[in-house]
Coordinates of C-alpha atoms and ligand atoms in Angstrom, one line a residue:
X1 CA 0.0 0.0 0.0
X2 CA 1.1 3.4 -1.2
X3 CA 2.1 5.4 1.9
X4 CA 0.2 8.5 2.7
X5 CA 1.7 11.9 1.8
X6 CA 3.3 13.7 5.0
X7 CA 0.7 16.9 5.2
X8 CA -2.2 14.5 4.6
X9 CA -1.1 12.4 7.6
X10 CA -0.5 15.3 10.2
X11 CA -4.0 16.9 9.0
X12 CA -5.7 13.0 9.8
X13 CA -3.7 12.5 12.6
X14 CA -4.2 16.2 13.9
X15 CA -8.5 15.7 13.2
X16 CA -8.6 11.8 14.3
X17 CA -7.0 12.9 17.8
X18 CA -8.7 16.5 18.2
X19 CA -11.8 14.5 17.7
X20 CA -11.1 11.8 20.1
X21 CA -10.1 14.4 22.8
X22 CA -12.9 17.0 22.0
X23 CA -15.8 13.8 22.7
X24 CA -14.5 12.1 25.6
X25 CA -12.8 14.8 27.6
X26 CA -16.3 16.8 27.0
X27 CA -18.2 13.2 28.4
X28 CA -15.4 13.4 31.6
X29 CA -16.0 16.4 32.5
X30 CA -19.6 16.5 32.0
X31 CA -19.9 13.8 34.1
X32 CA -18.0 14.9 36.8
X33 CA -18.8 18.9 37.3
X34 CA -22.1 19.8 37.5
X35 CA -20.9 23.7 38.1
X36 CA -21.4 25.7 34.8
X37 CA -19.1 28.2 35.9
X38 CA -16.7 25.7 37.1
X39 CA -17.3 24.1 33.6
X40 CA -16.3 26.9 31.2
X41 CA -13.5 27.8 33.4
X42 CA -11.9 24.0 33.1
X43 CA -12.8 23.9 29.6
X44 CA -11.0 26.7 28.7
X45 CA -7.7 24.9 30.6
X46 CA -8.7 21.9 28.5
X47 CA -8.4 24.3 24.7
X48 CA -5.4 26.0 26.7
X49 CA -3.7 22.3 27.3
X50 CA -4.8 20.9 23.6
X51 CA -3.3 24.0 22.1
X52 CA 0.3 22.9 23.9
X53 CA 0.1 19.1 23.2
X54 CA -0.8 20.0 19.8
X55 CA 2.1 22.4 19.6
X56 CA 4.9 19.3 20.9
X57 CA 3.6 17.1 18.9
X58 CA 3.5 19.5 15.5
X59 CA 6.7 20.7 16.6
X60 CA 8.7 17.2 16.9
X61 CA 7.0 15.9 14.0
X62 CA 8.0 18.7 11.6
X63 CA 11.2 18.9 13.0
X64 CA 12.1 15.6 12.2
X65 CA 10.4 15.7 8.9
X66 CA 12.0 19.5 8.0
X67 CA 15.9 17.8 9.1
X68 CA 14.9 15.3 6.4
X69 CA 14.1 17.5 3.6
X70 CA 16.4 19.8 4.3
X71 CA 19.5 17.1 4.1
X72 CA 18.3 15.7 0.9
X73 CA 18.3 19.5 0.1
X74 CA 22.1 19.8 0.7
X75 CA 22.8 16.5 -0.9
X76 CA 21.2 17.8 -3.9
X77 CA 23.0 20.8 -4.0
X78 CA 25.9 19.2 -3.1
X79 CA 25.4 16.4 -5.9
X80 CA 24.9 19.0 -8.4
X81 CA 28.1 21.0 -7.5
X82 CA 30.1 17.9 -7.7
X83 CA 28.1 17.1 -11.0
X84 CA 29.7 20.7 -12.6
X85 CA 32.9 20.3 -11.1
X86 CA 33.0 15.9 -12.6
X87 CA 32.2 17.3 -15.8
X88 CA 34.5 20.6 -15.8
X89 CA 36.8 18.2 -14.7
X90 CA 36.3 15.4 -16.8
X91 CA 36.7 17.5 -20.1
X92 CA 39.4 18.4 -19.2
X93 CA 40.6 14.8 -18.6
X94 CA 39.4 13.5 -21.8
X95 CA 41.3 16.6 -23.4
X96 CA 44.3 15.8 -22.8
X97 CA 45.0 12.7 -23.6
X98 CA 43.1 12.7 -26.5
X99 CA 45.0 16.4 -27.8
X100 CA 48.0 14.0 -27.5
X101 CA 46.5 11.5 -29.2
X102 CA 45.7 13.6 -32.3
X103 CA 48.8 15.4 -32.1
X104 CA 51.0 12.8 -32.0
X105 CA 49.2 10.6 -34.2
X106 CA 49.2 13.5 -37.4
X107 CA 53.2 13.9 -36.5
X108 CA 53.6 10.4 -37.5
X109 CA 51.3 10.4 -40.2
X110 CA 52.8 13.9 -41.8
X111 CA 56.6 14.4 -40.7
X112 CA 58.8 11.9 -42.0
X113 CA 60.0 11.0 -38.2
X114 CA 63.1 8.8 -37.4
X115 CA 63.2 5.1 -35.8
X116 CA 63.3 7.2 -32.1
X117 CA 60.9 9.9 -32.6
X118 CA 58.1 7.2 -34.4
X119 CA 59.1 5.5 -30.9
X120 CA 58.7 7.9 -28.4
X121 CA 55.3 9.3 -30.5
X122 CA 53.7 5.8 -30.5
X123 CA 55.0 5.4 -26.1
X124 CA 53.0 8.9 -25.8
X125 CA 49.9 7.6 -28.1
X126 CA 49.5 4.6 -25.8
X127 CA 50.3 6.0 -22.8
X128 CA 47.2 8.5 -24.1
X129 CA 45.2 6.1 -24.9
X130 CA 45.1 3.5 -21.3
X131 CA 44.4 7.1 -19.7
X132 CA 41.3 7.7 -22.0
X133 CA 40.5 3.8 -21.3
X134 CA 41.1 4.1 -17.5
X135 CA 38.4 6.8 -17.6
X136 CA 35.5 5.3 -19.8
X137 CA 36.3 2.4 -17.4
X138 CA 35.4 4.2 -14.0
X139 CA 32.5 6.0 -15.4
X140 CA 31.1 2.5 -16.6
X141 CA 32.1 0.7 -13.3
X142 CA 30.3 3.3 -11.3
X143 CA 27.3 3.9 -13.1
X144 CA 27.2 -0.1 -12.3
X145 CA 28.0 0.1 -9.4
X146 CA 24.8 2.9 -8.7
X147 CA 22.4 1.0 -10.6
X148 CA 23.3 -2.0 -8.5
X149 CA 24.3 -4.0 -11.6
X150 CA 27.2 -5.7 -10.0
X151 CA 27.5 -9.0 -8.6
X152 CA 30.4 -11.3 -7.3
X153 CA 32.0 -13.4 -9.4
X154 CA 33.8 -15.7 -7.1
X155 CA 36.8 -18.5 -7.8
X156 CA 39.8 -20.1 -6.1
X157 CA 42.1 -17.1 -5.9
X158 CA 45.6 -17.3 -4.0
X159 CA 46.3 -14.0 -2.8
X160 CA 50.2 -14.5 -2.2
X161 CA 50.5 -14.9 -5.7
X162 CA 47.8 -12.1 -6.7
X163 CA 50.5 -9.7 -4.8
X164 CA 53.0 -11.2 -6.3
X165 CA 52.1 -10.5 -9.9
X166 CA 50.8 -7.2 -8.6
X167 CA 54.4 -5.9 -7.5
X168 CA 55.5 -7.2 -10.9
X169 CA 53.1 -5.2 -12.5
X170 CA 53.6 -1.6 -11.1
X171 CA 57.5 -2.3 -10.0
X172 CA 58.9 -0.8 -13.1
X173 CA 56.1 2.4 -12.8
X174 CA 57.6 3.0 -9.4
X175 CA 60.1 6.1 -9.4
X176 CA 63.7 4.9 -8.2
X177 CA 64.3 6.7 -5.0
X178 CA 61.2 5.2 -3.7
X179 CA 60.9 1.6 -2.3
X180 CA 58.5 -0.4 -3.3
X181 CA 57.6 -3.9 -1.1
X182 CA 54.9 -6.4 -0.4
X183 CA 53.8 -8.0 3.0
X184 CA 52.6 -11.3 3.0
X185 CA 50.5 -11.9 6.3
X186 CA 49.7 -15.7 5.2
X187 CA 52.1 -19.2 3.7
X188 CA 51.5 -19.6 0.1
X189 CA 49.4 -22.6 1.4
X190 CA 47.1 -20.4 3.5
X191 CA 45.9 -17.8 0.9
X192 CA 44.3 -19.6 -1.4
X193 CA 40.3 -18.1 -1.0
X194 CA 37.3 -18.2 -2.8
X195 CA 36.9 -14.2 -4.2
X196 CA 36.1 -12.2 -6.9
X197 CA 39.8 -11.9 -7.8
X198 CA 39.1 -8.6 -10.7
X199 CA 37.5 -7.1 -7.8
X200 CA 40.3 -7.2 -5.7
X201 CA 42.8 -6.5 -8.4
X202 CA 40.9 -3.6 -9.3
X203 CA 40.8 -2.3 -5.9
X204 CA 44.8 -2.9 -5.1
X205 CA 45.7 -1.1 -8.4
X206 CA 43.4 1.5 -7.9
X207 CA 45.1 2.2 -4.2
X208 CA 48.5 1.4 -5.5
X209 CA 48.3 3.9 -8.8
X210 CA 47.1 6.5 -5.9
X211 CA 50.0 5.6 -4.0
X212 CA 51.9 6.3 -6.5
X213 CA 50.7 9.5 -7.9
X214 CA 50.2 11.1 -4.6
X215 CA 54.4 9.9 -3.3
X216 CA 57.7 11.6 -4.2
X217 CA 59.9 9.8 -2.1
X218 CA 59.5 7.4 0.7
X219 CA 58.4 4.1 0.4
X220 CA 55.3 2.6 -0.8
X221 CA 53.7 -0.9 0.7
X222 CA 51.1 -3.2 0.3
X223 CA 50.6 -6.0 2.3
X224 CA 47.7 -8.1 3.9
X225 CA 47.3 -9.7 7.6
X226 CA 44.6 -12.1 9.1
X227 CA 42.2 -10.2 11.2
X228 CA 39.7 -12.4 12.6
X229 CA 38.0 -13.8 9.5
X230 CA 39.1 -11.2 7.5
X231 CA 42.0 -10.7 5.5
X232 CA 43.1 -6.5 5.7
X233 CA 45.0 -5.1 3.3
X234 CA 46.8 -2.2 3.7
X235 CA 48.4 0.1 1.0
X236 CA 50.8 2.9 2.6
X237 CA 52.2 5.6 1.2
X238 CA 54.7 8.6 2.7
X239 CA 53.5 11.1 0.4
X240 CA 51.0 14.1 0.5
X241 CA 48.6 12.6 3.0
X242 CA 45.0 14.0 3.6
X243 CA 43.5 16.3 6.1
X244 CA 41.1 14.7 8.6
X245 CA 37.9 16.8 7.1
X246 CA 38.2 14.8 4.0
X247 CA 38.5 10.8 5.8
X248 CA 35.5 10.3 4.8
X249 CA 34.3 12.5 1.5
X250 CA 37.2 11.0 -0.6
X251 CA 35.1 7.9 -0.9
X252 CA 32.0 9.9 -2.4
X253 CA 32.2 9.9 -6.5
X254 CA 33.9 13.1 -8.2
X255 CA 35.1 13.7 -5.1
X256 CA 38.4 15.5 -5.0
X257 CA 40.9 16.8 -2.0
X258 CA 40.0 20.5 -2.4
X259 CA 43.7 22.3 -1.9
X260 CA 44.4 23.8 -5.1
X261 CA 47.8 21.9 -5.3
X262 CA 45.9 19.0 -5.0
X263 CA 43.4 19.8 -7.8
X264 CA 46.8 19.9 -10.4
X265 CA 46.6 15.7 -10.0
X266 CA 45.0 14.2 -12.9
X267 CA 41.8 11.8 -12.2
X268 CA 38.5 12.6 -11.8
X269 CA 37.7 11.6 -8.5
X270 CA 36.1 8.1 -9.3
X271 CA 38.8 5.6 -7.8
X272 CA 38.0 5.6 -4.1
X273 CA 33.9 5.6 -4.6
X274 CA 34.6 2.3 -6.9
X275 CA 36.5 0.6 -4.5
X276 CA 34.7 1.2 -1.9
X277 CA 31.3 0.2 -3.9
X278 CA 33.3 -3.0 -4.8
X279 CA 34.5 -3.7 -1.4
X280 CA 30.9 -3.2 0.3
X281 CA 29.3 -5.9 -2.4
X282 CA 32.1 -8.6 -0.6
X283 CA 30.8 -7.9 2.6
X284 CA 34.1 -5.6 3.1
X285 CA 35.4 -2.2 4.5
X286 CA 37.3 0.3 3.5
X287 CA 38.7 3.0 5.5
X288 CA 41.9 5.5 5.8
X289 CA 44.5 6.8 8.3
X290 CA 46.3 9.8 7.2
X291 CA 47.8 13.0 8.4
X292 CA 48.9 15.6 5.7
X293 CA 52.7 15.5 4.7
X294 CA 53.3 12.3 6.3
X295 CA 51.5 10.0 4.1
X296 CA 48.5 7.8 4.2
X297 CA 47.7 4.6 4.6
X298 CA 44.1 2.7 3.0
X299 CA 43.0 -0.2 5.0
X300 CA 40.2 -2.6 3.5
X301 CA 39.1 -6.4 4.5
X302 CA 37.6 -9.0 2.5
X303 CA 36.3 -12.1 3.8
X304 CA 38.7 -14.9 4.4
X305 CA 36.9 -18.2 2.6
X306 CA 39.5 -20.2 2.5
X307 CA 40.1 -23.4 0.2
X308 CA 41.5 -26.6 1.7
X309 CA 44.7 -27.3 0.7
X310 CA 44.8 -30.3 -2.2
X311 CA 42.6 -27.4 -3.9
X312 CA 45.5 -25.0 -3.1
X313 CA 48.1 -26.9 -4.5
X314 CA 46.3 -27.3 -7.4
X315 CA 45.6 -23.7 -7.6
X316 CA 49.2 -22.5 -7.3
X317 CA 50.3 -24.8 -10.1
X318 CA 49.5 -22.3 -12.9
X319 CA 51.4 -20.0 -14.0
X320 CA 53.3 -18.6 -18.0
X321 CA 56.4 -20.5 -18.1
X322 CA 56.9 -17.8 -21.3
X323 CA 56.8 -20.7 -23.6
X324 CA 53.7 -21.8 -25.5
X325 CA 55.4 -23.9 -28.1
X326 CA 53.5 -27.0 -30.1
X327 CA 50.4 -24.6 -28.9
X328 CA 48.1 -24.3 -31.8
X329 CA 45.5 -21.0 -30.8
X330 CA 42.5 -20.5 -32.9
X331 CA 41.6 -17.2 -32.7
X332 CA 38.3 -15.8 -33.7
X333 CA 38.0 -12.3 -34.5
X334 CA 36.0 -10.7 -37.6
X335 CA 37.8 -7.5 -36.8
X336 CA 40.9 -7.5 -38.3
X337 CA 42.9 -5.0 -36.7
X338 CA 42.1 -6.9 -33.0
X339 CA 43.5 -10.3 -35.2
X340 CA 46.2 -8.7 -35.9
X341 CA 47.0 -7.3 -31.9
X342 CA 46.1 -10.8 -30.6
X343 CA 49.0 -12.1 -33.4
X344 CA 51.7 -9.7 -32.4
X345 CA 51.3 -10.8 -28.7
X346 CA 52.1 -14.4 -29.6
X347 CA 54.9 -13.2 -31.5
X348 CA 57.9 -15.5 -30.1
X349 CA 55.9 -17.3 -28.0
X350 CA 56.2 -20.5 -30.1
X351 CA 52.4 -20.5 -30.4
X352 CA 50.7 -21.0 -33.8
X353 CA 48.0 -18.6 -34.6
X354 CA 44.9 -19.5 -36.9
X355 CA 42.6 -17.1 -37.8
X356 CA 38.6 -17.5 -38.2
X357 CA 36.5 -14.6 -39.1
X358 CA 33.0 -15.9 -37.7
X359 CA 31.7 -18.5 -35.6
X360 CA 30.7 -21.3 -38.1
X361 CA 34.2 -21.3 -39.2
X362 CA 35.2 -21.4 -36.0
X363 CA 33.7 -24.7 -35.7
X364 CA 34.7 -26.0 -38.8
X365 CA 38.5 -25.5 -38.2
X366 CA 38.0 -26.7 -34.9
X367 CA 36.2 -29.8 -36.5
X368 CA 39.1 -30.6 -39.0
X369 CA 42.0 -29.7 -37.2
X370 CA 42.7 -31.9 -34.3
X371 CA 46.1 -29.5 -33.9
X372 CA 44.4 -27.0 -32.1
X373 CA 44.9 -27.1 -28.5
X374 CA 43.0 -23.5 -27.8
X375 CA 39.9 -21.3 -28.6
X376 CA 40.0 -17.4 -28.1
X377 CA 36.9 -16.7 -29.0
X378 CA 35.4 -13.2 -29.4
X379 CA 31.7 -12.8 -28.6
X380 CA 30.3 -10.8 -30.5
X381 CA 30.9 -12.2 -34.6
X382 CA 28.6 -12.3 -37.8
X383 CA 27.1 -15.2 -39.1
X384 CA 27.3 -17.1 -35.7
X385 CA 27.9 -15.4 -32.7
X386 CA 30.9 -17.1 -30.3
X387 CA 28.2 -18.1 -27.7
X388 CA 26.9 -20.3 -30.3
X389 CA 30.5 -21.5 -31.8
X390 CA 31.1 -22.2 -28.2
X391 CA 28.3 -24.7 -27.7
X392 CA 29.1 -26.6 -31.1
X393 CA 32.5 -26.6 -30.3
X394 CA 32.0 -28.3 -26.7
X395 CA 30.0 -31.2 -28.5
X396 CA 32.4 -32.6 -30.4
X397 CA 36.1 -31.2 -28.4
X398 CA 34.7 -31.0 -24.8
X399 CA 38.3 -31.0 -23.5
X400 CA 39.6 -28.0 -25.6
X401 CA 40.5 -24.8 -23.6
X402 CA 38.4 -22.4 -24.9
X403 CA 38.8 -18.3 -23.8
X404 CA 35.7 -16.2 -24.2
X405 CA 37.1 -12.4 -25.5
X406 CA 33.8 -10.4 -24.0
X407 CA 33.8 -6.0 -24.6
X408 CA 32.6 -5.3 -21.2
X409 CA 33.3 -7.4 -17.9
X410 CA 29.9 -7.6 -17.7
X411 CA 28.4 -10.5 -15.3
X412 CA 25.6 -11.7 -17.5
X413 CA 27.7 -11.6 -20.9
X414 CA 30.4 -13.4 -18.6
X415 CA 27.9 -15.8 -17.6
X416 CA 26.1 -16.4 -21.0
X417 CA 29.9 -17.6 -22.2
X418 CA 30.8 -20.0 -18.9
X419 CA 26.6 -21.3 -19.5
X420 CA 28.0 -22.1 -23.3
X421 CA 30.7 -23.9 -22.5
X422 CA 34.0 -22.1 -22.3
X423 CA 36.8 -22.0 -19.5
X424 CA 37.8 -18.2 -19.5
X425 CA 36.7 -15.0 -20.2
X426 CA 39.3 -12.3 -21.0
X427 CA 37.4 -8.7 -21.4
X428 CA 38.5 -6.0 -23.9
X429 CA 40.5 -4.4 -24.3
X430 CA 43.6 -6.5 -22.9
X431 CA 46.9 -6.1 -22.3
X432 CA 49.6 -8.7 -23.2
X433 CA 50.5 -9.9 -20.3
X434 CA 47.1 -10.4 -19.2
X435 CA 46.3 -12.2 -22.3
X436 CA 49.5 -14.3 -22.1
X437 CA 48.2 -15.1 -18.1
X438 CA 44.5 -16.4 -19.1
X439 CA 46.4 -18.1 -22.1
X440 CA 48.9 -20.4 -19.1
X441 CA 46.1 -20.8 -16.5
X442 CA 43.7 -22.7 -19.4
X443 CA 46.7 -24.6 -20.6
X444 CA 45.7 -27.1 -17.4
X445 CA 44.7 -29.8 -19.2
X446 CA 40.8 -31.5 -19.4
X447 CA 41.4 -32.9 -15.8
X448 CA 41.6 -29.4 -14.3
X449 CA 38.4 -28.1 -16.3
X450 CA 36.4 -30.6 -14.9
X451 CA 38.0 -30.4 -11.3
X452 CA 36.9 -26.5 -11.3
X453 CA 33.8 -27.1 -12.9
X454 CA 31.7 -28.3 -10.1
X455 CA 32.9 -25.7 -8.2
X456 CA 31.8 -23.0 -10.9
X457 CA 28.9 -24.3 -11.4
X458 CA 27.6 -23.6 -7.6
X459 CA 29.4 -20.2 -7.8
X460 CA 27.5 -19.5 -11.1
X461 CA 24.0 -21.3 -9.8
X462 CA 24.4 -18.2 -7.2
X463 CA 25.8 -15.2 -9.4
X464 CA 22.6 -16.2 -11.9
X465 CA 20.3 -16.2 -8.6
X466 CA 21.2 -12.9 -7.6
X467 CA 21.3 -11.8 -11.3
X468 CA 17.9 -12.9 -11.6
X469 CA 16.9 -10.6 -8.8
X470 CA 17.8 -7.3 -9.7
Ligands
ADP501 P1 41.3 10.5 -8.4 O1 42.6 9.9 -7.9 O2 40.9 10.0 -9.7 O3 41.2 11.9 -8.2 P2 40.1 8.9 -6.2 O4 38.7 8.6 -5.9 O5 41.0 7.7 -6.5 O6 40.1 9.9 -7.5 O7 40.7 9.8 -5.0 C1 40.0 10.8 -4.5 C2 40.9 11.9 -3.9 O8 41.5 11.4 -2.8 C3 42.1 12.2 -4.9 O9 41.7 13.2 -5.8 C4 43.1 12.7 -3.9 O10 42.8 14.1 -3.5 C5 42.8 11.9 -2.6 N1 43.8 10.7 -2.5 C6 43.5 9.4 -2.9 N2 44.6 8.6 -2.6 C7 45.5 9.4 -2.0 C8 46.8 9.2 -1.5 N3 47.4 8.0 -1.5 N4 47.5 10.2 -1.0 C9 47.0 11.5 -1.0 N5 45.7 11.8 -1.5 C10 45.0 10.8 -2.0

């Protein structure tokens, strides 16, 4: 039932008890003074005393209703300011890279530029172009994130190795004359837990690029300890630091620290309000310690399911040895310039590449040629889409590896590919190394698919439950 209006239920609530009271206090008092004198001298006590409960209660329950208007009031307000200053701000993010972009880009295309300059120009367009990514990426996740279309995607993760491959990542990004190290609060055999490892990927790169930007010299860490059954990760920095008054505001979107040396950073204030929306869907925290100009450090927990320890062995197993030779990759792509990407990170691999341009030939090739050991399959393909190729595929080679190449890390596209049949999902765009990682985890052979797939299946049984909700 539709809840009644505030006015209308003071006004029935203000006539329901003003009736009540006028009846029987007029019946009380009837009955008990017989003086008429007397009587009109009490009644007017009674109007006097109505008139003052009347006021309380008005009073308290337009107070109460007046706090509520007027916070959403200053939310509003305080939305829209941060609404002009996200898009003041975000023009001028997408500027710049993309004034780079064009700029270098017609350099190459008009000069006649040497082996160095093409170099650096094509460093500067790339560099350019991850920033442009980075930010169509955060305004997707959080517009997710707000229309609640996020759900977990849970699997065996081991988080000593996650960190590992993390301080591999942003080692070389790390300026020299500040040390970078990682914490391990667990044995390799004690961190293997059931999470949504992109979620916390995301989360640790997002504090670590931070970190980063924010630190001229010091040290940066990130490490992890068991607290209760939690696992809290910390990532500390010993650069610029951040007043108390803005603890708790840095984790709203667009929010930015307002000093104007502060405002030089790029980003546009998006980092901190993902993570923490990410962290809060796994039942986590997030939360800071800082003073300004000693550094800051980002605490945030996750909960600590943890898989026994054949699994872990198993799960610890994987890993690019850098070698993929007698591997035979199909890969199918109709768009050739992506083909030709996904070739050149192969390149000295050892891998062979074959190339389909749809699904149905996907299938075919994959019918005639028993040489292929893998499938990196793009989605979305004309004359038969991948989810399709997929299923045709599994029912004649249900032991072939197959990789699912999806545009948007999207849970129901991801789950449409698993619920066809494949192993993997890579989303685009990808980076080599990430590629090369999906590519050496699915080169298990058919007795770890089917150890996993159990597993999945309860994990997707739930992520299509709560999918099914929204
Ligand atoms: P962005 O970095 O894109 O501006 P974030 O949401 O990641 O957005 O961060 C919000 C704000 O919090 C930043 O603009 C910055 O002012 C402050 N901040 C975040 N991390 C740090 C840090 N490690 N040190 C100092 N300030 C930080």
């Amino acid at each position: 039932m539709q809840k009644l209006k505030f006015e209308y239920r003071i006004i029935a609530g203000y006539i329901v008890i003003g009736g009540i009271w006028i009846i029987f206090s007029d019946k009380v008092l009837h009955y008990f003074i017989k003086d008429p004198d007397l009587l009109t001298r009490i009644q007017t006590y009674k109007g006097w005393f109505y008139v003052l409960i009347t006021a309380i209660l008005f009073y308290s329950l337009l107070k109460n209703h007046l706090v509520k208007v007027r916070k959403a009031e200053q939310k509003a307000i305080d939305s829209d300011r941060l609404k002009t200053a996200f898009l003041q701000n975000i023009s001028h993010e997408i500027r710049t890279p993309m004034n780079s972009i064009v700029g270098f880009s017609s350099l190459l295309k008009n000069l006649n530029p040497s082996e160095a300059e093409k170099a650096e120009y094509l460093e500067m367009i790339t560099k350019s172009s991850d920033q442009l990514l980075n930010i169509v990426n955060e305004v997707l996740d959080i517009s997710l994130i707000e229309t609640g279309n996020i759900s977990i995607n849970s699997k065996r993760v081991n988080i000593n190795l996650l960190l590992d491959e993390t301080y591999h990542l942003f080692k070389p990004s790390i300026k020299k004359n500040i040390s970078f190290s990682v914490i391990k609060g667990l044995s390799d055999f004690e961190s293997t837990i059931i999470t949504d490892d992109v979620k916390v990927r995301q989360i640790i790169n997002n504090l670590l690029d931070n970190a980063i930007k924010y630190t001229d010299e010091g040290y940066i860490r990130l490490g992890y300890s068991l607290d209760n059954n939690s696992l809290k990760f910390i990532v500390e920095d010993t650069g610029i630091g951040i007043d108390q008054e803005y603890h708790e505001k840095i984790f709203e979107r667009f929010r930015k620290v307002g000093s104007e040396e502060q405002k030089l950073y790029e980003g546009v204030g998006l980092g901190l309000a993902i993570c923490k929306g990410n962290i809060e869907i796994m039942n986590g925290k997030i939360w800071i310690d800082s003073q300004p100009g000693k550094g800051s450090k980002f605490f945030f927990t996750i909960p600590y399911n943890r898989v026994k320890e054949e699994e872990t062995i198993a799960a610890n197993k994987s890993g690019f040895t850098g070698n993929l030779d007698a591997l035979t990759i199909l890969v199918a792509e109709d768009d050739e310039i992506n083909f030709i990407y996904i070739k050149e990170i192969f390149k000295g691999t050892g891998a062979e590449i074959l190339h389909a341009q749809n699904g149905r030939d996907a299938v075919e090739m994959c019918r005639e040629n028993n040489k292929i050991g893998m499938v990196l399959i793009d989605i979305k393909m004309p004359v038969m889409n991948g989810y399709e190729a997929i299923k045709q595929i599994r029912e004649f080679r249900p032991e072939l590896p197959i990789i699912a190449q999806t545009a948007f890390a999207l849970s129901n596209e991801m789950l449409k590919a698993f619920n066809a049949g494949s192993n993997d999902y890579i989303s685009k765009p990808f980076k080599k190394d990430q590629l090369l990682a999906i590519v050496a985890k699915n080169m298990e052979t058919e007795k770890s698919r089917f150890e996993i797939s159990l597993y999945d299946i309860l994990i997707l049984a739930g992520n299509l439950f709560a999918i099914s909700n929204f």
